[in-house]
Short mmCIF file of C-alpha atoms in Angstrom, two decimals:
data_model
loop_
_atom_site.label_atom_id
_atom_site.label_comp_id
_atom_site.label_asym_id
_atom_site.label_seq_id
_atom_site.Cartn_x
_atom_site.Cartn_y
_atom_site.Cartn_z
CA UNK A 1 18.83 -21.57 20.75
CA UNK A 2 21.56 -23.32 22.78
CA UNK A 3 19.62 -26.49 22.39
CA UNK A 4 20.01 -26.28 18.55
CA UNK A 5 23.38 -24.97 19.13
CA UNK A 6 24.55 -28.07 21.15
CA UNK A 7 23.05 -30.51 18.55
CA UNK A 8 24.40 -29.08 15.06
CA UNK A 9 28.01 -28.60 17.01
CA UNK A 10 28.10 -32.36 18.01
CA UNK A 11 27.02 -32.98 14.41
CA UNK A 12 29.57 -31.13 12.90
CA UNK A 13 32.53 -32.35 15.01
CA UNK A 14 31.86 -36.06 12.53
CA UNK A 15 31.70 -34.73 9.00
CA UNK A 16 32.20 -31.33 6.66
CA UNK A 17 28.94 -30.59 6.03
CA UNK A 18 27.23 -27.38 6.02
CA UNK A 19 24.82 -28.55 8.64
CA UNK A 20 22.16 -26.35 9.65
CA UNK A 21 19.17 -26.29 12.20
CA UNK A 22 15.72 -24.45 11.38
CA UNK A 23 12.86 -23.67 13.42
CA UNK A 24 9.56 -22.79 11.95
CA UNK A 25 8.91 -18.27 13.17
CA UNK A 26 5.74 -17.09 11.51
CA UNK A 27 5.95 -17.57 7.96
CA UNK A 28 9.77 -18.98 7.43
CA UNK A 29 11.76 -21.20 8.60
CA UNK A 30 14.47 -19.21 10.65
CA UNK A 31 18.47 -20.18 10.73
CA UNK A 32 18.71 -20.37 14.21
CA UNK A 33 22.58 -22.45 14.62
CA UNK A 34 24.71 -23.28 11.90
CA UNK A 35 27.97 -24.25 11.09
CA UNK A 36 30.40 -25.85 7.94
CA UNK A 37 30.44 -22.54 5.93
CA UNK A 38 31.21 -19.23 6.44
CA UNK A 39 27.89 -17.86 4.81
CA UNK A 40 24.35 -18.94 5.15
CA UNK A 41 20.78 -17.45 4.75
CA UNK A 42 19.03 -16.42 7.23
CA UNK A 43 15.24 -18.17 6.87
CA UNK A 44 13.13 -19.72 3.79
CA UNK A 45 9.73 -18.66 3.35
CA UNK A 46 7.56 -22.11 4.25
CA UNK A 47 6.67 -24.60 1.52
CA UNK A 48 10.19 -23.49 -0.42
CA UNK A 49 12.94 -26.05 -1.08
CA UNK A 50 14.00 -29.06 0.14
CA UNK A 51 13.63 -27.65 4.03
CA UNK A 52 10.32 -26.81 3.00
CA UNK A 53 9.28 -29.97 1.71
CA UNK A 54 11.00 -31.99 4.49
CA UNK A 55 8.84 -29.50 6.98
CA UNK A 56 5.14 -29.60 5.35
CA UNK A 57 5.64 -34.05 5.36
CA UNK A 58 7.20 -33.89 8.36
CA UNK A 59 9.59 -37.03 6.79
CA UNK A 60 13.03 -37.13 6.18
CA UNK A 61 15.13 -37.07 2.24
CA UNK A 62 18.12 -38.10 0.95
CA UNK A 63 19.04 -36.36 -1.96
CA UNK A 64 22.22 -37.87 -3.79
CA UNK A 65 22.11 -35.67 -6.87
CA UNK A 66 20.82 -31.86 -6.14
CA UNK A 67 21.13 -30.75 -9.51
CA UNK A 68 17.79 -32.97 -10.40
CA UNK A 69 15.91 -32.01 -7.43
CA UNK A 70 13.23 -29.71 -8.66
CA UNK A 71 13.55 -28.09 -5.20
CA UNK A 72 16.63 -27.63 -4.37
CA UNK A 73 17.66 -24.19 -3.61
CA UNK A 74 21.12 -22.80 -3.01
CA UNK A 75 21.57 -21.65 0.34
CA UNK A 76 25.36 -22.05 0.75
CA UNK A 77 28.30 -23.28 -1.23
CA UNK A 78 27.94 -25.56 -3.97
CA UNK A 79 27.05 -29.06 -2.94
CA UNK A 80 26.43 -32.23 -4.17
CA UNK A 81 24.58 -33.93 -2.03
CA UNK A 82 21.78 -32.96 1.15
CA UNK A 83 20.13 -35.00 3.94
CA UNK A 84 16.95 -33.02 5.46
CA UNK A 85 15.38 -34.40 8.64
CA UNK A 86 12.40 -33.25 10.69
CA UNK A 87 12.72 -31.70 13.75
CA UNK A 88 9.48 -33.65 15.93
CA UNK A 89 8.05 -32.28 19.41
CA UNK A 90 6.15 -34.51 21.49
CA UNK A 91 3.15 -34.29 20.46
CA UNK A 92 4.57 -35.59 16.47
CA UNK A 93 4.38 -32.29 15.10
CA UNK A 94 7.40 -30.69 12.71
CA UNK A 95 8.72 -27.94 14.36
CA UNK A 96 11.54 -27.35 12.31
CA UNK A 97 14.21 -29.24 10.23
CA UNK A 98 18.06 -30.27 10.45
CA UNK A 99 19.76 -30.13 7.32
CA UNK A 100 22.72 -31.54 5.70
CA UNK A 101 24.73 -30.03 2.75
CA UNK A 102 27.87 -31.97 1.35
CA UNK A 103 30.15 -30.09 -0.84
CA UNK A 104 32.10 -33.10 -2.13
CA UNK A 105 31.08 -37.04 -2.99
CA UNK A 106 31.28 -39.21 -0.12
CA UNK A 107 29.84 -42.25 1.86
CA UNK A 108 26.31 -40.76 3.80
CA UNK A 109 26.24 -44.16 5.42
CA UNK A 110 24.18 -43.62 8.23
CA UNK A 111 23.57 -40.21 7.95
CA UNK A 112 19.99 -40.08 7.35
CA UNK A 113 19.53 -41.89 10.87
CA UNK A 114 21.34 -39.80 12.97
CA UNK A 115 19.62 -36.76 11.52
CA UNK A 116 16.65 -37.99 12.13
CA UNK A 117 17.26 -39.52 15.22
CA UNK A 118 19.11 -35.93 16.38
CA UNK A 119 15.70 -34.08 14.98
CA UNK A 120 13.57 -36.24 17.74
CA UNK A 121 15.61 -36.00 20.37
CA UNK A 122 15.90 -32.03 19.76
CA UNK A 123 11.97 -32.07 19.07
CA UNK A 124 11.40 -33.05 22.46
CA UNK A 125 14.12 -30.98 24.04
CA UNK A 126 12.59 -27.79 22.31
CA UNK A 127 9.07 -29.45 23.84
CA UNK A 128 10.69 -29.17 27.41
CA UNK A 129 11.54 -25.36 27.25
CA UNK A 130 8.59 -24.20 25.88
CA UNK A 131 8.86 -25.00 21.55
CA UNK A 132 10.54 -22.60 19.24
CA UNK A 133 11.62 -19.24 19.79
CA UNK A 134 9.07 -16.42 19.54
CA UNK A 135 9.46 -13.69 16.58
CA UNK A 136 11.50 -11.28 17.87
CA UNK A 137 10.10 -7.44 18.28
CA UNK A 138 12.96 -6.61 15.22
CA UNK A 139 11.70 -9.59 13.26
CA UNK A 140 8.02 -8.25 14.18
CA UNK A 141 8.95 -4.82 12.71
CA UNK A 142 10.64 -6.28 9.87
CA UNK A 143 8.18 -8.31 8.45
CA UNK A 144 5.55 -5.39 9.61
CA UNK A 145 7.80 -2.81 7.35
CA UNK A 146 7.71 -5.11 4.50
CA UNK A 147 3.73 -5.60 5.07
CA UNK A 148 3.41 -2.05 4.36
CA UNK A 149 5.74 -1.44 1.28
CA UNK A 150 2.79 -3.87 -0.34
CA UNK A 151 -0.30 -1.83 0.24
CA UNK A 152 -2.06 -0.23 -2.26
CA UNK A 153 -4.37 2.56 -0.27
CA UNK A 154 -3.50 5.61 1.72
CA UNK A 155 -6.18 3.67 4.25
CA UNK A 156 -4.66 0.04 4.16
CA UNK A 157 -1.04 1.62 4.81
CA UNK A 158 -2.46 3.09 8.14
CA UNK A 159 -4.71 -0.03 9.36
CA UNK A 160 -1.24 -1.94 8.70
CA UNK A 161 0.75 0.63 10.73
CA UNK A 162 -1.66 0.34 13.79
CA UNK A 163 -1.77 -3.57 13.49
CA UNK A 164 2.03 -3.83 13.46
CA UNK A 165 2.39 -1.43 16.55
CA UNK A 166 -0.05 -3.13 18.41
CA UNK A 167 1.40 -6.79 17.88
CA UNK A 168 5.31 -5.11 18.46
CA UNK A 169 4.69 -3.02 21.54
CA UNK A 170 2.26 -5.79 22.71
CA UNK A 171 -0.58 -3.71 24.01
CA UNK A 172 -4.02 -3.53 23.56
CA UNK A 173 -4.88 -0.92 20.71
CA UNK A 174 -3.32 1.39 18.61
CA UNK A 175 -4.93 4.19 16.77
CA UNK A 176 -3.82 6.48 13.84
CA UNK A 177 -4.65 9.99 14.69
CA UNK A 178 -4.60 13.07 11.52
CA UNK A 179 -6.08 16.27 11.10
CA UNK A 180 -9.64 15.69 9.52
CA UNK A 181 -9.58 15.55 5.80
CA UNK A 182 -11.20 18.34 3.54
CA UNK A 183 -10.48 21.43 5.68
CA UNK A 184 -9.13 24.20 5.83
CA UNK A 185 -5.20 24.44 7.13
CA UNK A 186 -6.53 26.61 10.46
CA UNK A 187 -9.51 24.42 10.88
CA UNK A 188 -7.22 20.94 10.90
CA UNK A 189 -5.95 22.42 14.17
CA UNK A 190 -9.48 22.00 15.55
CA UNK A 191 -10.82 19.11 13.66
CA UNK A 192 -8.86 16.11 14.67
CA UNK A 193 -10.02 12.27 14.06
CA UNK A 194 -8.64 8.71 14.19
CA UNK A 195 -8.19 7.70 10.95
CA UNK A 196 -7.22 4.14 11.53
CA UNK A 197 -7.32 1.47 14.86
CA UNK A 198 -6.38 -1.94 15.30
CA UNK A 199 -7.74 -3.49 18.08
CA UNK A 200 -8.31 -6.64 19.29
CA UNK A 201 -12.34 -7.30 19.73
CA UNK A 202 -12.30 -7.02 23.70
CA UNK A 203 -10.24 -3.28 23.33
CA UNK A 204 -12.32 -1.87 21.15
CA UNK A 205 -14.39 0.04 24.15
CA UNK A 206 -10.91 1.39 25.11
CA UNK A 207 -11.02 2.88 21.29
CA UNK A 208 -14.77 3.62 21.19
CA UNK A 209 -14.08 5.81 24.47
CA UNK A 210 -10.89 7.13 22.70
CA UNK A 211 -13.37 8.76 19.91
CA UNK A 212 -15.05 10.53 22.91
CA UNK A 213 -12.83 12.64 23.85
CA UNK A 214 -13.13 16.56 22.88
CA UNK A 215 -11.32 16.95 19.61
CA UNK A 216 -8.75 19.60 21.42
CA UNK A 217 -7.54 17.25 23.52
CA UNK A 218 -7.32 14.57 20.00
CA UNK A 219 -6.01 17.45 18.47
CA UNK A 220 -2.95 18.83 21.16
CA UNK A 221 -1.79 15.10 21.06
CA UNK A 222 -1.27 15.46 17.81
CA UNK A 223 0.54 18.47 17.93
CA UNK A 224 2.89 17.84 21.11
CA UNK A 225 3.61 14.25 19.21
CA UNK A 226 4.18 16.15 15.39
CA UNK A 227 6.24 19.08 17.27
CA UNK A 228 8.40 17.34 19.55
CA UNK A 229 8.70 13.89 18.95
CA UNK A 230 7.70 10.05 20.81
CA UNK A 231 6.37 10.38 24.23
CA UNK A 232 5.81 7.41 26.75
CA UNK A 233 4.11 7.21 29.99
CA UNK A 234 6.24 6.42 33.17
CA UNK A 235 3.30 4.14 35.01
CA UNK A 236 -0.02 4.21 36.61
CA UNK A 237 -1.38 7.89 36.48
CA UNK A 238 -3.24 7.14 39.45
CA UNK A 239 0.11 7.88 41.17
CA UNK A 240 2.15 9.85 38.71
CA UNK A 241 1.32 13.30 37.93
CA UNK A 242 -0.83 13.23 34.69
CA UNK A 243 -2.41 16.73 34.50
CA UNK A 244 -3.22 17.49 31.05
CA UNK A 245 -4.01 13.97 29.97
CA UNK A 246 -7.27 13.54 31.88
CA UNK A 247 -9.37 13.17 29.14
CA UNK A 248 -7.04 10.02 28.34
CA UNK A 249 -6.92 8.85 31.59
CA UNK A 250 -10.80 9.37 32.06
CA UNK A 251 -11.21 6.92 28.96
CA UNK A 252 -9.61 4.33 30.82
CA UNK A 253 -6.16 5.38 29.00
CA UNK A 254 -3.33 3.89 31.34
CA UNK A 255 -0.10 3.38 29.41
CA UNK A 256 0.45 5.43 25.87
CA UNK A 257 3.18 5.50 23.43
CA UNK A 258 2.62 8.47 20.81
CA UNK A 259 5.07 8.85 17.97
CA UNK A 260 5.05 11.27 14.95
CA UNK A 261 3.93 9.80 11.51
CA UNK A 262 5.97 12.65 9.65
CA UNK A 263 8.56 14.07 12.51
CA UNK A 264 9.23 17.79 12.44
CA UNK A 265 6.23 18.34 10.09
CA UNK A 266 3.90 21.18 11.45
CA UNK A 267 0.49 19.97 12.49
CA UNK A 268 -1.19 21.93 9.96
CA UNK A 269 0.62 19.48 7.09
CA UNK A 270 -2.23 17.33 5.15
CA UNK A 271 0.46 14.71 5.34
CA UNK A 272 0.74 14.44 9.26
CA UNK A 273 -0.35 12.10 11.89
CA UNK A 274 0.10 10.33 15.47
CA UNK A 275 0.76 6.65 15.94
CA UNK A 276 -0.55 6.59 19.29
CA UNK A 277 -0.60 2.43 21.25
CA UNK A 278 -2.99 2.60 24.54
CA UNK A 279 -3.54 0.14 27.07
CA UNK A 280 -5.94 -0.40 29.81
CA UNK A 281 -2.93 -1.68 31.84
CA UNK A 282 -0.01 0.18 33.40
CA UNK A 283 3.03 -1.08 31.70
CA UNK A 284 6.32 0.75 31.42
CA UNK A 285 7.56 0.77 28.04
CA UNK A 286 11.48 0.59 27.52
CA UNK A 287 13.12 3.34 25.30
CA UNK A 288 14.02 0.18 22.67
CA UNK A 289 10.69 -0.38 22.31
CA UNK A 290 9.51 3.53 21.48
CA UNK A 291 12.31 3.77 19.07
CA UNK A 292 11.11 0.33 16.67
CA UNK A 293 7.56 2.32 17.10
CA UNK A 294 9.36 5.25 15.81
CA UNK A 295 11.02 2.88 12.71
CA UNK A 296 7.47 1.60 12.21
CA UNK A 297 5.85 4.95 12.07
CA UNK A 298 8.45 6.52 9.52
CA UNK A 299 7.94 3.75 6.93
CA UNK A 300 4.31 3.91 7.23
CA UNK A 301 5.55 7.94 6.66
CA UNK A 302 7.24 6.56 3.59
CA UNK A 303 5.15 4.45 2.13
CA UNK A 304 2.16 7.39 2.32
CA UNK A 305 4.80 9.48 0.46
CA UNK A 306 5.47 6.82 -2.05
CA UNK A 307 1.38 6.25 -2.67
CA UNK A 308 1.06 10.04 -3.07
CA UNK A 309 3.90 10.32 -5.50
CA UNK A 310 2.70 7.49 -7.79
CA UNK A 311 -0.90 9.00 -7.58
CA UNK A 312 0.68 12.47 -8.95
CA UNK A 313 2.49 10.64 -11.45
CA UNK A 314 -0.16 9.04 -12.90
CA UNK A 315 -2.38 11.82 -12.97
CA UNK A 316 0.06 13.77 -14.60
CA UNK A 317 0.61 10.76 -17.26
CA UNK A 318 -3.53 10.70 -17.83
CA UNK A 319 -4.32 14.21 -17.81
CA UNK A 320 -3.76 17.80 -19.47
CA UNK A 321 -1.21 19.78 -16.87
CA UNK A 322 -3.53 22.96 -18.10
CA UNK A 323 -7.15 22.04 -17.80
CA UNK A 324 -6.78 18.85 -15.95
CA UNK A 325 -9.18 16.85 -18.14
CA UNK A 326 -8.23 13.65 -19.43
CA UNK A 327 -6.03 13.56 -23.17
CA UNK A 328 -5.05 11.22 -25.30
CA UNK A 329 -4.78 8.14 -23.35
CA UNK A 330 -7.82 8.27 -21.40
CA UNK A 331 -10.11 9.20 -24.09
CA UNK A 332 -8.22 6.21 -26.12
CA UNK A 333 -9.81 3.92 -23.19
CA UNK A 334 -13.44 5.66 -23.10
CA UNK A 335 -13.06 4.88 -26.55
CA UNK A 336 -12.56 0.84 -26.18
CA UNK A 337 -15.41 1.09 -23.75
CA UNK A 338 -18.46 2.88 -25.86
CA UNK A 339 -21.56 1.23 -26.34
CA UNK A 340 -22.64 1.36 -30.12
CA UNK A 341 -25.92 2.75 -30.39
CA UNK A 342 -26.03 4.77 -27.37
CA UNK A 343 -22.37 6.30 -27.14
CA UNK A 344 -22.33 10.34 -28.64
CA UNK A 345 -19.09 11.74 -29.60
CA UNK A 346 -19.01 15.37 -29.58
CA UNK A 347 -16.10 16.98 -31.35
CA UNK A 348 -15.79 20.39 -29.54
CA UNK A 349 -13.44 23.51 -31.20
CA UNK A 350 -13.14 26.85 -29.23
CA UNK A 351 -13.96 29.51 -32.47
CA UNK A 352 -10.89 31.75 -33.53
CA UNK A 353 -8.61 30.00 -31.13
CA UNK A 354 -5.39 31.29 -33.36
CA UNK A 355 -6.62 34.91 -32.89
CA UNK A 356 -6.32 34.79 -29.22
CA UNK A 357 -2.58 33.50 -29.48
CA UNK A 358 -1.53 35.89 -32.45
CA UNK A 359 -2.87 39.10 -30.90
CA UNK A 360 -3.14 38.41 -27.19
CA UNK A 361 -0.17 35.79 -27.22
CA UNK A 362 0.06 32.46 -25.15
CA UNK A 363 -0.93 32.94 -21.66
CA UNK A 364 -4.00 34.82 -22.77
CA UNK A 365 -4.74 31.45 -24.68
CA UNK A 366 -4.26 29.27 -21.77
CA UNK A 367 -6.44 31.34 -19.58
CA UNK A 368 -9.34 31.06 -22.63
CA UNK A 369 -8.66 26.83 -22.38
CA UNK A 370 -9.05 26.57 -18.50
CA UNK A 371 -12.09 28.62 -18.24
CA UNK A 372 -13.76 27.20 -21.52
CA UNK A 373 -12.54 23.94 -20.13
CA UNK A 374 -14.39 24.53 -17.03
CA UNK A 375 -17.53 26.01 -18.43
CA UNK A 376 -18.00 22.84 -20.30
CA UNK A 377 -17.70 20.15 -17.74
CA UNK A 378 -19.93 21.98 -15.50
CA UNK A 379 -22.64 22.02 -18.61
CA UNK A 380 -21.98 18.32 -18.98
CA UNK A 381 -24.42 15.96 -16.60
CA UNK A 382 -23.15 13.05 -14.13
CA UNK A 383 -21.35 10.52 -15.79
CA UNK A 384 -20.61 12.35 -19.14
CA UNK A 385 -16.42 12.85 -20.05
CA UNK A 386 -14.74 15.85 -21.53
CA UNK A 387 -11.29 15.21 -23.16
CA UNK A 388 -8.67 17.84 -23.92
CA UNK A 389 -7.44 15.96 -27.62
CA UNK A 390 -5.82 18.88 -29.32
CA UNK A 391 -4.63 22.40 -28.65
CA UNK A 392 -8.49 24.08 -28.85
CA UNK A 393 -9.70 20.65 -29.40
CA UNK A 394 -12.07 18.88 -26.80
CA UNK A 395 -14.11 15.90 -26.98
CA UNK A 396 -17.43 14.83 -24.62
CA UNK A 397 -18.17 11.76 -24.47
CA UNK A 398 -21.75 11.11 -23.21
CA UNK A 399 -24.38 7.99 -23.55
CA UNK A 400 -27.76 8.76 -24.62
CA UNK A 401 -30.87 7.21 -25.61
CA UNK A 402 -31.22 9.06 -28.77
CA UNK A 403 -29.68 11.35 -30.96
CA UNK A 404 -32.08 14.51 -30.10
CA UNK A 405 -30.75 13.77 -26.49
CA UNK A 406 -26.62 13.82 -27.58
CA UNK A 407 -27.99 17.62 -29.29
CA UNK A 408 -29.66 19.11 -26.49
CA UNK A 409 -26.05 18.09 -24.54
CA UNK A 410 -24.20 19.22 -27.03
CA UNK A 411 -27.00 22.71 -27.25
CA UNK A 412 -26.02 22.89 -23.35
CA UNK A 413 -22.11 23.19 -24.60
CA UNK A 414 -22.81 26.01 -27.18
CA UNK A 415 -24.75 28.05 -24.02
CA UNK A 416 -22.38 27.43 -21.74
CA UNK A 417 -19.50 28.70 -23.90
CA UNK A 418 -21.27 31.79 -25.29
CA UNK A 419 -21.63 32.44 -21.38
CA UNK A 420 -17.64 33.04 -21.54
CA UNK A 421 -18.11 35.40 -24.02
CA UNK A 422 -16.53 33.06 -26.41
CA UNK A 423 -18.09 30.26 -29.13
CA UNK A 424 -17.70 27.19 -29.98
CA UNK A 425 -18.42 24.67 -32.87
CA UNK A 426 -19.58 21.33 -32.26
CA UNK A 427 -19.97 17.66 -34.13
CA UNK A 428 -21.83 14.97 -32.78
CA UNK A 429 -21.88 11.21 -34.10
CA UNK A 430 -23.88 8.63 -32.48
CA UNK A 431 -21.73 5.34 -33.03
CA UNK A 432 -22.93 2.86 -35.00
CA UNK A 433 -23.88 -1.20 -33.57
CA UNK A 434 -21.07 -2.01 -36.56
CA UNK A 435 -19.12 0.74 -36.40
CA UNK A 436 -15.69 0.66 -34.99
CA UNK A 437 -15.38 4.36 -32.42
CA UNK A 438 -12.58 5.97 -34.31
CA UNK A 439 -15.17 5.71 -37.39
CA UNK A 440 -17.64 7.60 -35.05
CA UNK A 441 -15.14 9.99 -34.47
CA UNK A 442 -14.59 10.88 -38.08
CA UNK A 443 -17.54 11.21 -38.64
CA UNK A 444 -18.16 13.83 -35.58
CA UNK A 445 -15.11 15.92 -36.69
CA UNK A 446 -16.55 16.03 -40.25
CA UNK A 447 -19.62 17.10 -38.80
CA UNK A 448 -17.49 19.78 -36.51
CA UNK A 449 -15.73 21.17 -40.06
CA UNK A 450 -19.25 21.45 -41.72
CA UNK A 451 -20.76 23.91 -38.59
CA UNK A 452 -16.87 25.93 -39.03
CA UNK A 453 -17.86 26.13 -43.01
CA UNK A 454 -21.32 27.14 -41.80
CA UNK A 455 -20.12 29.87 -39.80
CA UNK A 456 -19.66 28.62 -36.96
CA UNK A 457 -21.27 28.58 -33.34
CA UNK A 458 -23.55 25.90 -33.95
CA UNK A 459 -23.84 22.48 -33.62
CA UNK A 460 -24.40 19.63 -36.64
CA UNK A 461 -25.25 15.62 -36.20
CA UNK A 462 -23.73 13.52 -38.51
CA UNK A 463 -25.08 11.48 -41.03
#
């Protein structure tokens, strides 16, 4: 940093520019000295503008006319004109890039040789203390945080959480622990497992032992961590008192960090975990430290929140509230998909609905939908759909090989419903090779209104 800072203020003391000095961290190029304007940003991601392009050639442009530079990109004030230099190490590498901004027309005599000339001579400088600056923990969690607003699983957002801690806290493994999924609220107290690790190939025995351990010991972790917050070990437990942790320190366990994934969240919550970072090694961690883990662990929190919302959101935008099944746009999608010729639609009414509403009102109704609702899906086989389309109105949506198969489903309906002590009526149109689905679907509701004229509780194919 003070190299860079020496070079761009020598630099600056001969012209106006905005002249900064980069330094390639990670994925960017990072602003690590600059000076000639009162505002500049901070990094560009690599292989963007003219820093970019300067970097990846690892040669040095003049640009006398930015406007017309197809990569030009405003970092500053308005300019008119740019110089961009390499920044070489020894071995003839880019490890960065000086650049030069002019705000106002004027002689760059020169100027592209003592940029490039200053890049070499700070190359090798930056060569003798040991090359660019590492990523800082901060920039670490940053980049971490913005890792994890981009995944798309419950499971991705937690292998992301325990490879960030790992790489920021700098130990060995990290592992994600939660109750165990599908149980009952007193049995998560019992049942605990790791749902996530990250660790590097030689620390995966440290994990492997980890899943040893008795699940109450896995499991009052996870409590002590949800209930009262981050915890860090003070040293080697060979010489510290560790009672209570011996299980951990029997696995080979020597330094932990354990922070809440949802703090102040009882351990029974479906939404709870542990971000727990081991190490075979005793290493003190510094209170700075815990608290980024503690940053890193409540926007995994987030993020889990955010994936859980969305999933609600859509189910609620693709499904009946009442019954659950699928409506309108789903079935508009099964639809697109059929296969003419082997595709049955079954139009489904529940017999004198309107009676139900008119003499035992609403609610009684709604409890007639969800348990005819029910009774039909279970009567359906793997793979076949039932769509809520209409008030009383259902749809199944099943692929046969013939039409005396789509009848002895649709047979299966009629049974099933007269097992609620209710009927139904029931259509059933095999789609055509030519014919478009909504066609099909005609054609079953016709079929539907002949079995109602009929008297209904029956079932009638098409023609």
């Amino acid at each position: 940093m003070e190299a860079c800072n020496a070079t761009v203020s020598v630099l600056s003391r001969h012209t106006p520019a905005l002249i900064e000095a980069l330094l390639h961290v990670k994925d960017q190029l990072r602003c690590v000295s600059a000076s000639g304007a009162w505002q500049v940003f901070s990094a560009v991601p690599l292989g963007h503008g003219v820093v970019g392009r300067v970097y990846a050639s690892g040669k040095a442009v003049t640009i006398l006319d930015v406007a017309n530079d197809p990569d030009y990109i405003r970092l500053g004030p308005p300019i008119t004109s740019e110089i961009c230099a390499p920044i070489i190490d020894r071995t003839g590498h880019p490890v960065g890039v000086i650049n030069a901004e002019w705000a106002e027309a004027q002689p760059l005599d020169g100027w592209a040789e003592t940029l490039t000339e200053a890049g070499r001579l700070l190359g090798a400088r930056l060569s003798e203390l040991g090359g660019p600056p590492a990523e800082t923990r901060s920039e670490q969690l940053l980049r971490h945080a913005l890792a994890l607003t981009n995944a798309e699983t419950d499971a991705d957002v937690l292998v992301r959480a325990c490879r960030a801690a790992r790489e920021v806290t700098g130990l060995a493994a990290a592992v994600l622990l939660r109750p165990a999924p599908d149980l009952l609220p007193e049995e998560q107290e019992l049942r605990v497992v790791i749902a996530a690790s990250s660790p590097e190939p030689r620390d995966r025995p440290l994990v492997a032992r980890l899943a040893q351990i008795d699940p109450d010991r896995l499991a009052a972790l996870l409590d002590e961590a949800c209930r009262y917050g981050a915890s860090y070990t003070l040293g080697d437990p060979a010489v510290l008192d560790a009672r209570g942790f011996e299980a951990l320190t029997a696995a080979g366990v020597r330094t932990m960090i354990a922070v809440p994934l949802g703090a102040g969240t009882p351990v029974v919550s479906s939404s709870v975990g542990a971000l727990v970072v081991l190490d075979e090694t005793a290493i003190v961690p510094d209170s700075a430290l815990v608290n980024l883990l503690e940053l890193l662990a409540a926007q995994a929190s987030t993020c889990l929140e955010k994936l859980t919302t969305l999933r609600r959101l859509h189910l609620q935008a693709n499904s009946d509230p009442l019954t659950g099944l699928g409506h309108g746009g789903p079935f508009g999608d099964r639809l697109a998909n059929a296969t003419p010729g082997r595709t049955a639609l079954l139009a489904i009414d529940i017999d004198q609905f309107k009676s139900v509403n008119d003499t035992l009102g609403h609610a009684a109704g709604d409890r007639v939908l969800v348990q005819m609702s029910s009774a039909l899906q279970q009567a359906l086989r793997l793979g076949d759909e039932l769509f809520r389309v209409g008030g009383d109105e259902f749809v199944a949506v099943v692929d046969v090989p013939s039409a005396a198969e789509a009848l002895l489903v649709a047979e299966r309906l009629v049974a099933a419903a007269r097992a609620t002590g209710r009927t139904i009526s029931v259509g059933v149109a095999i789609q055509g090779e030519l014919e478009p689905p909504e066609a099909a679907m005609y054609r079953a509701d016709q079929a539907l209104y002949a079995v109602k004229r009929n008297g209904r509780n029956g079932v009638r194919l098409a023609p």
